[in-house]
mmCIF file of C-alpha atoms in Angstrom:
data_model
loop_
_atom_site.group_PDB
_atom_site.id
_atom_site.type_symbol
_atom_site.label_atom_id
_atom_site.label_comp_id
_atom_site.label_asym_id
_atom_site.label_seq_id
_atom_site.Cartn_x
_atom_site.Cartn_y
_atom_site.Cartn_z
ATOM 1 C CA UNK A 1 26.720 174.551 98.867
ATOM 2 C CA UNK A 2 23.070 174.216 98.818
ATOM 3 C CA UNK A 3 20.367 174.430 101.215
ATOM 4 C CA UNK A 4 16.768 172.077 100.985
ATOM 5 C CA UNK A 5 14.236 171.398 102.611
ATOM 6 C CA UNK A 6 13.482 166.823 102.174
ATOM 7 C CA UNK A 7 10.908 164.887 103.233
ATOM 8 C CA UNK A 8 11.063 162.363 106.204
ATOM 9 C CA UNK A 9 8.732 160.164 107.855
ATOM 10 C CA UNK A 10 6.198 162.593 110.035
ATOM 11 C CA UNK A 11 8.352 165.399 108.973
ATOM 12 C CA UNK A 12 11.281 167.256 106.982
ATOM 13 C CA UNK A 13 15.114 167.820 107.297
ATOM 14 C CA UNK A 14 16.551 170.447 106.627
ATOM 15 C CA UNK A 15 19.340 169.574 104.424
ATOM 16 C CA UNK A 16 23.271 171.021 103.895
ATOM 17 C CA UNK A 17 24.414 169.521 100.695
ATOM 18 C CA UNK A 18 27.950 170.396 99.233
ATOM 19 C CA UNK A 19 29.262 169.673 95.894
ATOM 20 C CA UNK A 20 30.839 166.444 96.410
ATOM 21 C CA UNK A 21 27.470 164.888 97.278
ATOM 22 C CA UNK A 22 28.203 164.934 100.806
ATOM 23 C CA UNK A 23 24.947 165.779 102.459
ATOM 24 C CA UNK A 24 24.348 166.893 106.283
ATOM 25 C CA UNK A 25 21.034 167.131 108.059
ATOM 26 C CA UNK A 26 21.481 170.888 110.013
ATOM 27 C CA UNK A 27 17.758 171.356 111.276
ATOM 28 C CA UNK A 28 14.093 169.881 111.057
ATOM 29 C CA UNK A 29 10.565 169.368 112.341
ATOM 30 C CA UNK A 30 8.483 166.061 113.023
ATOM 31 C CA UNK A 31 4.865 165.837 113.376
ATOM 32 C CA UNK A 32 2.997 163.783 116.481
ATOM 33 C CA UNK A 33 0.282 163.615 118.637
ATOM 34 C CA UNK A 34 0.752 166.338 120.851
ATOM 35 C CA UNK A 35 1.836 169.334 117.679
ATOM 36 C CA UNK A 36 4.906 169.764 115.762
ATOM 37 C CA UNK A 37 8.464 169.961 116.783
ATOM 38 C CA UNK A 38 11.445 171.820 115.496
ATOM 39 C CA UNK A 39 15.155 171.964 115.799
ATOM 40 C CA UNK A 40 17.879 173.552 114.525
ATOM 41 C CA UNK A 41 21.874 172.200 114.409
ATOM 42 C CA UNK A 42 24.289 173.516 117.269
ATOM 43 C CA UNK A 43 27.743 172.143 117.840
ATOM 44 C CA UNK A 44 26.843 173.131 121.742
ATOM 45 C CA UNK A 45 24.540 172.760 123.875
ATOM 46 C CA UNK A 46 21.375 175.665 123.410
ATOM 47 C CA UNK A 47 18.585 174.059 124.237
ATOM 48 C CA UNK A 48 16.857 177.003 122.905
ATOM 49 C CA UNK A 49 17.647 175.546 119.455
ATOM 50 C CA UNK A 50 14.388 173.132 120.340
ATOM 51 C CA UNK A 51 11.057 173.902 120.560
ATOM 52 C CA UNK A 52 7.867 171.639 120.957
ATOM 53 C CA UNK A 53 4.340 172.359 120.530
ATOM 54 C CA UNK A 54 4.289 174.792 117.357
ATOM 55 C CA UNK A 55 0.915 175.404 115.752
ATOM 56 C CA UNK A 56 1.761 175.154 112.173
ATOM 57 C CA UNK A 57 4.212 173.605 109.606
ATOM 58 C CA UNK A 58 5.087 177.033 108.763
ATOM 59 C CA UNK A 59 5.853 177.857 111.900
ATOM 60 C CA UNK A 60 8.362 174.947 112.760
ATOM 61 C CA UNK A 61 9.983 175.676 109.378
ATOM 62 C CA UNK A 62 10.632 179.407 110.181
ATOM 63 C CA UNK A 63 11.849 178.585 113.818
ATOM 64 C CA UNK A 64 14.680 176.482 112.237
ATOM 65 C CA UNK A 65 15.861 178.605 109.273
ATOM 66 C CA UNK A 66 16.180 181.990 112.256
ATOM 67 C CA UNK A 67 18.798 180.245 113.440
ATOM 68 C CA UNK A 68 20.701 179.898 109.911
ATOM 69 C CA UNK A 69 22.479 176.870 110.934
ATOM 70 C CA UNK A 70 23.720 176.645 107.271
ATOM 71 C CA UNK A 71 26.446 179.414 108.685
ATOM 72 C CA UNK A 72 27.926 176.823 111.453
ATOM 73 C CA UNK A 73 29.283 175.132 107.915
ATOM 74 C CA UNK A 74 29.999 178.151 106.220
ATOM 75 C CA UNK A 75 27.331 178.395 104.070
ATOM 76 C CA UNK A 76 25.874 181.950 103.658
#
């Protein structure tokens, strides 16, 4: 398994891919208006998992890989 950042429109996914090609989108950010917003995958609900408003690119980007949601997949 293998773990990417890809670029979106306004933003990037953070991407799961496994060897059969299969790809999964477990996290991101999008920029708008108002800042940049993050997320990170949860098979629950945690709405701590989102956050709006961060500062930076950077920032969004390191909010989403804390939460290592590679490891929901099994991915370490």
């Amino acid at each position: 398994m293998r773990v990417f950042w890809k670029d979106v429109r306004r933003g990037q996914n953070l991407i799961l891919s496994e060897q059969e090609g299969h790809e999964e989108i477990i996290g991101g950010y999008r920029e708008n208006k108002r800042g940049i917003d993050a997320y990170a995958q949860t098979f629950g609900y945690e709405p701590g998992r989102s956050q709006k408003g961060f500062a930076s690119i950077q920032d969004a980007m390191d909010f989403v890989e804390d939460f290592r949601p590679w490891e929901l997949h099994g991915a370490h």
